[in-house]
Coordinates of C-alpha atoms in Angstrom, one line a residue:
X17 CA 24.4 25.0 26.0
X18 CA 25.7 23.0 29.3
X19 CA 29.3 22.2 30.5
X20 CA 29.2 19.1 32.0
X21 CA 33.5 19.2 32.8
X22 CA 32.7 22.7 34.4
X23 CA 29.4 21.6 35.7
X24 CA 30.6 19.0 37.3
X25 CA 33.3 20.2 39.3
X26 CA 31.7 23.3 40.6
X27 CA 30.6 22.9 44.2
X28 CA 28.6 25.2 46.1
X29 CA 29.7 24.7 49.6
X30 CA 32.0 28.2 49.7
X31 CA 29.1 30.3 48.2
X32 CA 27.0 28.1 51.2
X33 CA 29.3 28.5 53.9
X34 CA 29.5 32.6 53.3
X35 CA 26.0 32.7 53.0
X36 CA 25.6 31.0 56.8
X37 CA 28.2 33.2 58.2
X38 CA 25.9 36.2 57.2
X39 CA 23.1 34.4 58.5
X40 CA 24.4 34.7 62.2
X41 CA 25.1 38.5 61.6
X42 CA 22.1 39.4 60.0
X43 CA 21.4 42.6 62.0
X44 CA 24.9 43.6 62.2
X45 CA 25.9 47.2 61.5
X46 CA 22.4 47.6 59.1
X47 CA 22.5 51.7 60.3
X48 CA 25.8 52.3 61.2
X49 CA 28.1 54.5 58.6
X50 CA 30.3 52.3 57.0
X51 CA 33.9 52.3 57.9
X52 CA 37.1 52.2 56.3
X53 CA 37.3 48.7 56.4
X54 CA 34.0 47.6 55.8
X55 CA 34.5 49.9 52.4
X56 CA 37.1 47.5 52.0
X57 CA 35.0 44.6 52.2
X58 CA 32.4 45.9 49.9
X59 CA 35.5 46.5 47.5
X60 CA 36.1 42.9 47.8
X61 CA 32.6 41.9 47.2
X62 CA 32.5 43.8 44.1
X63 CA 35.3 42.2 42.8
X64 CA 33.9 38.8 43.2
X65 CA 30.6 39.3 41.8
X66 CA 32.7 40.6 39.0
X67 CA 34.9 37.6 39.0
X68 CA 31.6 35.4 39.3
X69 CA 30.1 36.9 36.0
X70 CA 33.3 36.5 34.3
X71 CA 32.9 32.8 35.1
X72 CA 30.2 32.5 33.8
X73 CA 31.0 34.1 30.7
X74 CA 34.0 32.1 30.3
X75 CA 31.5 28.7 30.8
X76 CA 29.4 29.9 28.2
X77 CA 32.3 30.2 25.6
X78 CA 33.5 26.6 26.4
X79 CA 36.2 27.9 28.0
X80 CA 35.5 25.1 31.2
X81 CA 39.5 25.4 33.0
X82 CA 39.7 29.1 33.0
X83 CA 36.0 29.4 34.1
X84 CA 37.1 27.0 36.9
X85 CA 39.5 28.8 38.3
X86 CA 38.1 32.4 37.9
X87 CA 35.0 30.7 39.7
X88 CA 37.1 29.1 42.8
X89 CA 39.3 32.9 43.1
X90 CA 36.0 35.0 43.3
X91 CA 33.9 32.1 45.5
X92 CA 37.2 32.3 48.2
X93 CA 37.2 35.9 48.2
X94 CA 33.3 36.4 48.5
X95 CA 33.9 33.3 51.9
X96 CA 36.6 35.6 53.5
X97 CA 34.8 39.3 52.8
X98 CA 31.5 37.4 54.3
X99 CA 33.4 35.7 57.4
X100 CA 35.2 39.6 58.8
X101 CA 31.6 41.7 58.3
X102 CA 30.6 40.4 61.8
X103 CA 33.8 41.9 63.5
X104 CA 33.5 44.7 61.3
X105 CA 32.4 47.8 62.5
X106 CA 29.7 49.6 60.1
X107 CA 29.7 46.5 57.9
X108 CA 25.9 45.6 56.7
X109 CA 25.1 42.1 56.1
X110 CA 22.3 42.8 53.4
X111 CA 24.9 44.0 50.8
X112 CA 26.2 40.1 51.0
X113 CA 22.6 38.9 50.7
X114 CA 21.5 40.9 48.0
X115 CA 24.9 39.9 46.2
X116 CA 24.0 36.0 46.7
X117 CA 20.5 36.5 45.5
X118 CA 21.9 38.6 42.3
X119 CA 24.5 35.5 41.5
X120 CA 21.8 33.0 41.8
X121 CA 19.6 34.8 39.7
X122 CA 23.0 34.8 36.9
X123 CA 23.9 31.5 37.3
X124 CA 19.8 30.8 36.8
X125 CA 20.2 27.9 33.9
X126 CA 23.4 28.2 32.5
X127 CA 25.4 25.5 35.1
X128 CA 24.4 23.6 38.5
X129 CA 26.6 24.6 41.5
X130 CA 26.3 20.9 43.1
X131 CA 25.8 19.6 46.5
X132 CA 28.9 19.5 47.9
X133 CA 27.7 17.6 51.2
X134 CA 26.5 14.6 49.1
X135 CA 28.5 14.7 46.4
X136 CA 31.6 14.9 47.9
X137 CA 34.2 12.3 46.1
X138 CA 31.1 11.1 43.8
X139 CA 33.0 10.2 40.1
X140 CA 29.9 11.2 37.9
X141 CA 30.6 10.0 34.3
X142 CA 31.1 13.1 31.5
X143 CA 27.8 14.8 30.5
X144 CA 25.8 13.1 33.1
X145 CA 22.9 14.2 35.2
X146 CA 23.0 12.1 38.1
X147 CA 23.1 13.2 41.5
X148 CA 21.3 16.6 40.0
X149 CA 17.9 17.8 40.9
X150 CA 15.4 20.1 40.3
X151 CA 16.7 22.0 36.9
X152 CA 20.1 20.9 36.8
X153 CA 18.9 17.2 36.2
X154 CA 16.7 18.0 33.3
X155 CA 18.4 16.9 29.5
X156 CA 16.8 19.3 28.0
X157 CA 18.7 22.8 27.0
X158 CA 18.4 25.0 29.8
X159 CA 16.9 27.9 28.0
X160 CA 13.2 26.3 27.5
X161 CA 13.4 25.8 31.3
X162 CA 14.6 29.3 32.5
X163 CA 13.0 32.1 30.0
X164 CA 10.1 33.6 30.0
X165 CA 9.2 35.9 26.9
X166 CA 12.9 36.3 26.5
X167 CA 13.5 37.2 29.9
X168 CA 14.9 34.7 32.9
X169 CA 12.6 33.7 35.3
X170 CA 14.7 34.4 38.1
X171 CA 14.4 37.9 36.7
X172 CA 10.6 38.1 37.2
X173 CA 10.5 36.4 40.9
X174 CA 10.6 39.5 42.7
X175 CA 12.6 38.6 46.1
X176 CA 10.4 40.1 48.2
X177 CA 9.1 39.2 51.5
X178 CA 5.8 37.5 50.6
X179 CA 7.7 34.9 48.3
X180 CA 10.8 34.7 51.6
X181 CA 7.8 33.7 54.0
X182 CA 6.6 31.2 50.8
X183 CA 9.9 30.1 50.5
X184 CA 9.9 29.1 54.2
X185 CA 6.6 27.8 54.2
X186 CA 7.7 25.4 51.0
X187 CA 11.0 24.5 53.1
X188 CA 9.2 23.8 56.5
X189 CA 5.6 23.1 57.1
X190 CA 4.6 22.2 53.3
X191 CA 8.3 20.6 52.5
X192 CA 5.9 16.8 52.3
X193 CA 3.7 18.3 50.0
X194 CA 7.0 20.1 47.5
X195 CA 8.6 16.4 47.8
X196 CA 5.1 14.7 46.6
X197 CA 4.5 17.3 44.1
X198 CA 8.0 16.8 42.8
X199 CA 7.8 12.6 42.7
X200 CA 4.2 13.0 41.2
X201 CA 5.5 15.5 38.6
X202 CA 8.3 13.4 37.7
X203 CA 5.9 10.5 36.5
X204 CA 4.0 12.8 35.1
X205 CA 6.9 15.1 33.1
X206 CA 6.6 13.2 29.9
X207 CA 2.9 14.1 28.9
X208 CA 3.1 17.7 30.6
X209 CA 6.3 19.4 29.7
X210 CA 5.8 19.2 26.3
X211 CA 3.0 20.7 26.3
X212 CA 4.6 23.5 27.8
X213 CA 7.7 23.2 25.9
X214 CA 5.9 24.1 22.2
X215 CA 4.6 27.2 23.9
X216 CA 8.0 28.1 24.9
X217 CA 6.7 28.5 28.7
X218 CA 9.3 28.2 31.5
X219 CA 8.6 24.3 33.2
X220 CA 9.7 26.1 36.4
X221 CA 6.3 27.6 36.3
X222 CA 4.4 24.7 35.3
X223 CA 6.0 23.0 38.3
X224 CA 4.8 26.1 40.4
X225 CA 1.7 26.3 39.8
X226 CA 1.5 22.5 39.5
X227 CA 2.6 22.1 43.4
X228 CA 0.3 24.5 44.5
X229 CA -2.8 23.7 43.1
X230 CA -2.9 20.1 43.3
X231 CA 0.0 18.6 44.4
X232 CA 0.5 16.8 41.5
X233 CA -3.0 14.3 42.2
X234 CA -4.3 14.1 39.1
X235 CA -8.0 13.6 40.1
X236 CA -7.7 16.6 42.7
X237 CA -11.3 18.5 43.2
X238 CA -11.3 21.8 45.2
X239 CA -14.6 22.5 47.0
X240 CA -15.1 25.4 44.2
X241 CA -15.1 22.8 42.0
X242 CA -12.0 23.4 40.2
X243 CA -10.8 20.0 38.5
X244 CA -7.5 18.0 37.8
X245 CA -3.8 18.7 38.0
X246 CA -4.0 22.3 37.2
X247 CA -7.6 22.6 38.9
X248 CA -9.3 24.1 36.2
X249 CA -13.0 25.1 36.6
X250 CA -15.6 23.5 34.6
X251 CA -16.6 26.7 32.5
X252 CA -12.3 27.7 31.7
X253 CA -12.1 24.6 30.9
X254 CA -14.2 24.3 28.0
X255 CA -13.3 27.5 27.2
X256 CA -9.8 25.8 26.4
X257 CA -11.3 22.5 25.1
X258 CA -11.0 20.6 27.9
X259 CA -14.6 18.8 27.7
X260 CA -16.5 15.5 29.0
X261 CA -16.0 12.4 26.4
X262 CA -17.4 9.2 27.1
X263 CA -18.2 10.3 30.7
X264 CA -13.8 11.4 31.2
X265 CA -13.6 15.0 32.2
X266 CA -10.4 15.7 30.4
X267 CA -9.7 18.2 33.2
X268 CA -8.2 15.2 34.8
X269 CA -5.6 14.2 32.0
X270 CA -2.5 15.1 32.6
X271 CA -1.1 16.2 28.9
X272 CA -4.5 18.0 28.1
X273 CA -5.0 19.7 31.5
X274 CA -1.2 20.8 30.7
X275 CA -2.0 21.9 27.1
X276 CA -5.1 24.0 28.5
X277 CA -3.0 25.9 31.2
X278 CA -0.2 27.0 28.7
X279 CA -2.9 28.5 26.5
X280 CA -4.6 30.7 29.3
X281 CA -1.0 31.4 30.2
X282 CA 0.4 32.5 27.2
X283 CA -3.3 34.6 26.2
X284 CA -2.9 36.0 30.0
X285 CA 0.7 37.1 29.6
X286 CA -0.3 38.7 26.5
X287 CA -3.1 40.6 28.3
X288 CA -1.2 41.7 31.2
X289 CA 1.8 42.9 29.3
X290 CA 4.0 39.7 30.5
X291 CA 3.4 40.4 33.9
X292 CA 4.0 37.3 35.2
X293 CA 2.4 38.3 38.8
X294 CA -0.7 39.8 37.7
X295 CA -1.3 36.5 35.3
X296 CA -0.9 34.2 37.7
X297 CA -3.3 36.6 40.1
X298 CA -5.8 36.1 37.1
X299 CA -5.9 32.1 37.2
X300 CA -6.3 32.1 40.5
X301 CA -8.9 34.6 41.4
X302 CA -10.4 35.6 37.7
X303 CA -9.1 37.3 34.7
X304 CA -12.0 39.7 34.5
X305 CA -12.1 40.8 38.1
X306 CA -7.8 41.0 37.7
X307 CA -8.5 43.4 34.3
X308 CA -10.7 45.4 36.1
X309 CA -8.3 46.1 38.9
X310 CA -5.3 46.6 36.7
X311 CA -7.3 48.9 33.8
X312 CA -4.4 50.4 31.6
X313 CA -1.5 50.2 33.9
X314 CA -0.4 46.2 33.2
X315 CA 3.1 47.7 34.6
X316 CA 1.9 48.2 38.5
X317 CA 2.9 45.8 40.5
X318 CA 1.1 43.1 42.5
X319 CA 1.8 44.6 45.4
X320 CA 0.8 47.9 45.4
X321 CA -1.4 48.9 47.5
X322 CA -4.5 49.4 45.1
X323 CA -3.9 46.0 43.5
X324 CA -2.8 44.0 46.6
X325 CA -5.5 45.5 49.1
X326 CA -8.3 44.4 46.4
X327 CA -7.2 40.9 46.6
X328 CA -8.6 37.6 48.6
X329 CA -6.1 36.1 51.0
X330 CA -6.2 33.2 48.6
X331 CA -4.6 35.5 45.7
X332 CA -2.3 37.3 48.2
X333 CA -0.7 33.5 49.4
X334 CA -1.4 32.0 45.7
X335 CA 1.3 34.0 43.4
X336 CA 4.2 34.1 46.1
X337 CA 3.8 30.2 46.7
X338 CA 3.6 29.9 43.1
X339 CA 6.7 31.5 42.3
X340 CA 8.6 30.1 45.3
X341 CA 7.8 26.4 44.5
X342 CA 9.2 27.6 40.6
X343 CA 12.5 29.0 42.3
X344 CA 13.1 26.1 44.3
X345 CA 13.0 24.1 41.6
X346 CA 15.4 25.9 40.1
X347 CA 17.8 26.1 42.5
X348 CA 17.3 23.6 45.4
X349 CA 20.9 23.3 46.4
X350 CA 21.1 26.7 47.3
X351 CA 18.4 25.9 50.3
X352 CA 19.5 23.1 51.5
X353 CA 16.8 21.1 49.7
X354 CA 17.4 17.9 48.1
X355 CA 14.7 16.4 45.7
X356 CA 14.7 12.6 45.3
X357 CA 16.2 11.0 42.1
X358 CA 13.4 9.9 40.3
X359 CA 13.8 7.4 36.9
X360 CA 10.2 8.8 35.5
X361 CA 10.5 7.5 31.7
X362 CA 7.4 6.2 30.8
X363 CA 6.3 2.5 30.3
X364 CA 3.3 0.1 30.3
X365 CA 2.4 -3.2 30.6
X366 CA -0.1 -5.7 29.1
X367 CA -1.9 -7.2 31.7
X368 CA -1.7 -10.9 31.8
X369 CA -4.4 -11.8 34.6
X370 CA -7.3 -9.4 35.7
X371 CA -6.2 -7.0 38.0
X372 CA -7.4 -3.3 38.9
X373 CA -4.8 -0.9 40.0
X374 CA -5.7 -1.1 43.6
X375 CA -4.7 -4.9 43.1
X376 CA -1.7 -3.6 40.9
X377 CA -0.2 -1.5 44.1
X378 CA -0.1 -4.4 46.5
X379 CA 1.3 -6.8 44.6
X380 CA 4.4 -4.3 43.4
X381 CA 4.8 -3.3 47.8
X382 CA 7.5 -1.1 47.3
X383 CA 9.0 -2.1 44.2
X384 CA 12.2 -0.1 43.0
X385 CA 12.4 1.8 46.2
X386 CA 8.9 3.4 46.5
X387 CA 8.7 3.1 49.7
X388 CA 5.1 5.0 49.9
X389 CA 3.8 2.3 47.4
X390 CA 2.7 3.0 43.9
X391 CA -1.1 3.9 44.2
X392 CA -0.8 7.7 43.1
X393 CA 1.4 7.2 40.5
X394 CA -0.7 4.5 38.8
X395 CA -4.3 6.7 39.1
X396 CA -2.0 9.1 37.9
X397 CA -0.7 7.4 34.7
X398 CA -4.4 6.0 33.9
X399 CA -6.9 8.8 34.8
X400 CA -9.6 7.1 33.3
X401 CA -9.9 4.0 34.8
X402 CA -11.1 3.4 38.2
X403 CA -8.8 2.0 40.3
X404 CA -11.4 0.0 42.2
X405 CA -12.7 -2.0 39.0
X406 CA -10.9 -5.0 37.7
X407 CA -9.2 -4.7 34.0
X408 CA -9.4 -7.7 32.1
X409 CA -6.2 -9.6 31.2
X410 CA -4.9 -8.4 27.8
X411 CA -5.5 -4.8 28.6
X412 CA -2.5 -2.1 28.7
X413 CA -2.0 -0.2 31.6
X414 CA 0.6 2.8 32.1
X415 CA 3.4 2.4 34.7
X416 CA 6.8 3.6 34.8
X417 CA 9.3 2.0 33.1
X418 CA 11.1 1.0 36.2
X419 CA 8.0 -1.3 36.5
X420 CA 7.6 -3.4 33.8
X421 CA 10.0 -5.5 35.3
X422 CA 8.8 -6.2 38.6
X423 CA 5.4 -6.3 37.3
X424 CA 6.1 -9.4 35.5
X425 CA 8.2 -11.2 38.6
X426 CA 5.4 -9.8 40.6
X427 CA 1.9 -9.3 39.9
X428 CA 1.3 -12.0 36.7
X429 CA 1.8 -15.4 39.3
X430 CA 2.8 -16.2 42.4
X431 CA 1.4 -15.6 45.8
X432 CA 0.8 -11.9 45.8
X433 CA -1.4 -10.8 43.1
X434 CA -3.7 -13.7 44.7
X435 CA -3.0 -11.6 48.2
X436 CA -4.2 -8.7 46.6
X437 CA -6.9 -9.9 44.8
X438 CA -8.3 -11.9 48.0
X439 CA -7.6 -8.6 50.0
X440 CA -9.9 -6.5 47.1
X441 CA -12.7 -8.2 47.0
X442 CA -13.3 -8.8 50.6
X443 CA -17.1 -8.9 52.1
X444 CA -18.0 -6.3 54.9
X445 CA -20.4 -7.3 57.2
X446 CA -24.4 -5.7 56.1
X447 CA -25.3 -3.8 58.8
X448 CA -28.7 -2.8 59.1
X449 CA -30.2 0.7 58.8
X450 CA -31.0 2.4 62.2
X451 CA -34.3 3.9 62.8
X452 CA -34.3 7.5 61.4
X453 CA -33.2 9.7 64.4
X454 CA -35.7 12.1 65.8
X455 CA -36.8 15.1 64.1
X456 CA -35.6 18.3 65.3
X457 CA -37.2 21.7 64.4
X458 CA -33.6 23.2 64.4
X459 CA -32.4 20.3 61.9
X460 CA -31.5 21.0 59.1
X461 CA -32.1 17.5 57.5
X462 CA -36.0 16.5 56.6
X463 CA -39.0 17.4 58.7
X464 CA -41.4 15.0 56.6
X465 CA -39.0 11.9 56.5
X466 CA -39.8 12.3 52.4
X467 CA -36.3 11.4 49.8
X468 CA -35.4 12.3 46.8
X469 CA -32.9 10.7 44.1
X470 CA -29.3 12.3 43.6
X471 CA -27.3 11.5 40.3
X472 CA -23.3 11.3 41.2
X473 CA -21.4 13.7 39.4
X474 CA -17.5 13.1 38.3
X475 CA -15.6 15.0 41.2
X476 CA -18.5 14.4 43.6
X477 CA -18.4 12.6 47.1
X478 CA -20.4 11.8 50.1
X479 CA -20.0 14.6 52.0
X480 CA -19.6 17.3 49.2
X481 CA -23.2 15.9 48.4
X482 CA -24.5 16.2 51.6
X483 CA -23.5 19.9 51.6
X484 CA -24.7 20.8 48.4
X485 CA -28.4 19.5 49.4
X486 CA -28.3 21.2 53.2
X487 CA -27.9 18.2 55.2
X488 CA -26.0 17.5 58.4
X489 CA -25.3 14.0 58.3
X490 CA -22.7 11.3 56.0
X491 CA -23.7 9.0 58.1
X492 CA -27.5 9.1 57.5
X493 CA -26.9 9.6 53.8
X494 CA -24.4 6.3 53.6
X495 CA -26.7 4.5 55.5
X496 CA -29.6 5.2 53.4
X497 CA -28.0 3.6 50.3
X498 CA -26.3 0.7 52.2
X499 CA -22.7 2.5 50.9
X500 CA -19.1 0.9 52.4
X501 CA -16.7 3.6 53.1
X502 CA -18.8 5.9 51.6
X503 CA -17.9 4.9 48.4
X504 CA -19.9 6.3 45.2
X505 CA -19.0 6.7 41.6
X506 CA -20.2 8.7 38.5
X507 CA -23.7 7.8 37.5
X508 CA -24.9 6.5 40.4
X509 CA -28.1 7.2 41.9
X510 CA -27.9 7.6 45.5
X511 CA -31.7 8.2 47.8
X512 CA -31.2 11.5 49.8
X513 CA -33.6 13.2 52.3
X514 CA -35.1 16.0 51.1
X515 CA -33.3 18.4 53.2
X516 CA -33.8 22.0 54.0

């Protein structure tokens, strides 16, 4: 159940503010015997955490002006206990942390401690989600989104110190990627989170796992081969009836690729006792080779030694980054992180000219505030039409619903679909082979100058070709079939050397 009242007036800026106090004391008093007064404080931070679980208890019962004020008393005296450790002899700042990370992990689903930074004098109408992201902004109840097999999932992400350094790797150096995941996921959230949703799977996790593998590209291909949003492998995915029809590898649609990964899930949890690390170990790095580590014991941690030695440094980075993008989409606000507000409901328009959706994202530019254009949403929406290839007036085409509008002031007359269309189908020069370079006995490429045919696979390109065969050279291979920007597409025979 949510309290919008209570929701809404709830800021986190004290719990914030106490947090960064302890931040500049960190090592302070960590092996020193407590004193009488830093007894005192702990006394005090008891009390709060106490205070803070009544709260919350008071939310849940409705009860939204007592939980108010219980929540303000035990926030102001967890801000003044935090702000005296420092000059406090004996008083260890870790006891604060640990609480913070405990009321987090309570507060999980049940209410949104806003931004207080940008909310600051906002009036948000009653029962609204604007100005929320990540979990808070969802409609849906906030138990589908939190629980795992009955259990929260804050209760199963261990805070340990591989998922801190994920945590900072998310917030730093990968921050672009979480934000693109998070846009590309939004447009994406209506065939994908049901899927999830009927098997009663956290969409934290899908979000997790979604960041991570592919960043939310629907028509991602690893160099292993793994396909789609979820990069599934070609042999899993049949396994889970993700198969090739009419030449579409439903690896790369969204709903499908969604349905498939909350089936291996859900038979993986129920493998692995419902250890949520060890099944995510399994879809990354194999559920045989994860079995035969594990044996019996499906209660040993991931990260004992005899499990987490065995692993590749794939697996070892995989399930912490994982479980770290899943927290931070649960609880943003509490690291300074702010995901954009993104209107993803779901639309589509019937084209009224010829277009392809190459055309499509020029003429809509930056159309309700995308300022990064609207190519990866549209392959996105319509994974199984080339964006390269016109579409013939009267087809439909998926956009967001935010577009239908501005597709029609846009993109069905006027000068910019012409732009776009004169901009697609522009000539390139032909530039003529060069002479085949000189044979060296240390090349790798042909000795005999003989070729040989090569059929494009979905997934394929140039230079994933080139090392699959045992060539050295793009160029020579682009060249050979008179390809522009080494551009090649399912089906297509391309003339190869026959390399060593």
């Amino acid at each position: 159940m949510v309290f919008p009242a209570f929701r809404r007036s709830v800021r986190l800026a004290p719990l914030a503010v106490a947090t960064a106090l302890l931040a500049a004391c960190a090592s302070n008093g960590g092996g020193t015997k407590p004193s009488p007064e830093a007894n005192q404080l702990y006394a005090q931070l008891d009390q709060a955490s106490r205070g803070y679980e009544t709260a919350v208890t008071q939310a849940r019962a409705g009860n939204t002006q007592a939980a108010q004020k219980t929540l303000d008393a035990s926030l102001d005296q967890l801000k003044a206990a935090a702000a005296h450790c420092p000059s406090t002899p004996g008083c260890d700042s870790q006891r604060f942390f640990s609480a913070f990370d405990r009321l987090l992990r309570l507060k999980d689903g049940n209410f949104s401690l806003g931004d207080d930074l940008a909310a600051m004098g906002d009036e948000v109408p009653e029962g609204s989600d604007s100005g929320k992201t990540g979990a808070a902004s969802l409609p849906e109840a906030q138990r589908s989104v939190t629980l795992l097999r009955g259990q929260r999932l804050s209760q199963l992400i261990a805070m340990n110190g591989p998922v801190k350094a994920a945590l900072e790797m998310w917030l730093t150096q990968w921050r672009g990627n979480l934000m693109d995941a998070y846009i590309n996921y939004q447009y994406l959230r209506y065939q994908m989170w049901p899927e999830y949703q009927k098997a009663d799977l956290p969409e934290a996790l899908l979000f997790g796992i979604l960041a991570k593998e592919s960043g939310g590209k629907v028509h991602a291909v690893s160099r292993s081969g793994a396909a789609g949003p979820l990069q599934f492998m070609y042999a899993t995915g049949l396994r889970f009836g993700l198969t090739t029809e009419d030449g579409f590898d439903s690896r790369f649609d969204p709903a499908a690729s969604a349905r498939a990964n909350a089936e291996y899930m859900d038979e993986q949890l129920r493998a692995f006792n419902n250890n949520l690390e060890l099944t995510l170990a399994a879809y990354n790095g194999g559920e045989g080779r994860m079995r035969r580590m594990v044996g019996d014991n499906t209660s040993v941690s991931l990260y004992d030694p005899t499990i987490y030695n065995q692993l590749s440094q794939e697996t070892r980075d995989y399930v912490p980054s994982v479980l770290a993008a899943a927290w931070l989409f649960l609880h943003p606000e509490s690291y300074n992180l702010r995901f954009p507000r993104v209107d993803g409901a779901p639309g589509s328009v019937v084209l009224k000219r010829p277009a392809s959706l190459t055309e499509l994202t020029v003429c809509l530019g930056s159309a309700a505030g995308m300022t990064d254009g609207w190519f990866r949403t549209l392959r996105n929406l319509n994974p199984r039409l080339d964006p390269q290839v016109s579409q013939p007036a009267g087809v439909r085409v998926m956009v967001p619903k935010v577009l239908e509008k501005p597709y029609e002031a846009r993109c069905t007359d006027g000068p910019w679909p012409i732009l776009a269309n004169d901009l697609h189908t522009a000539v390139l020069p032909v530039v003529p082979p060069s002479p085949p370079p000189p044979v060296s006995t240390s090349s790798r490429s042909s000795s005999s100058g003989k070729t040989r045919s090569y059929t494009v696979r979905r997934g394929d390109t140039l230079t994933s070709i080139v090392y699959k065969l045992g060539c050295t050279s793009v160029q020579e291979v682009a060249e050979m079939n008179g390809l522009n920007h080494q551009h090649i597409k399912p089906g297509q025979s391309l003339k190869v050397p026959s390399c060593r």
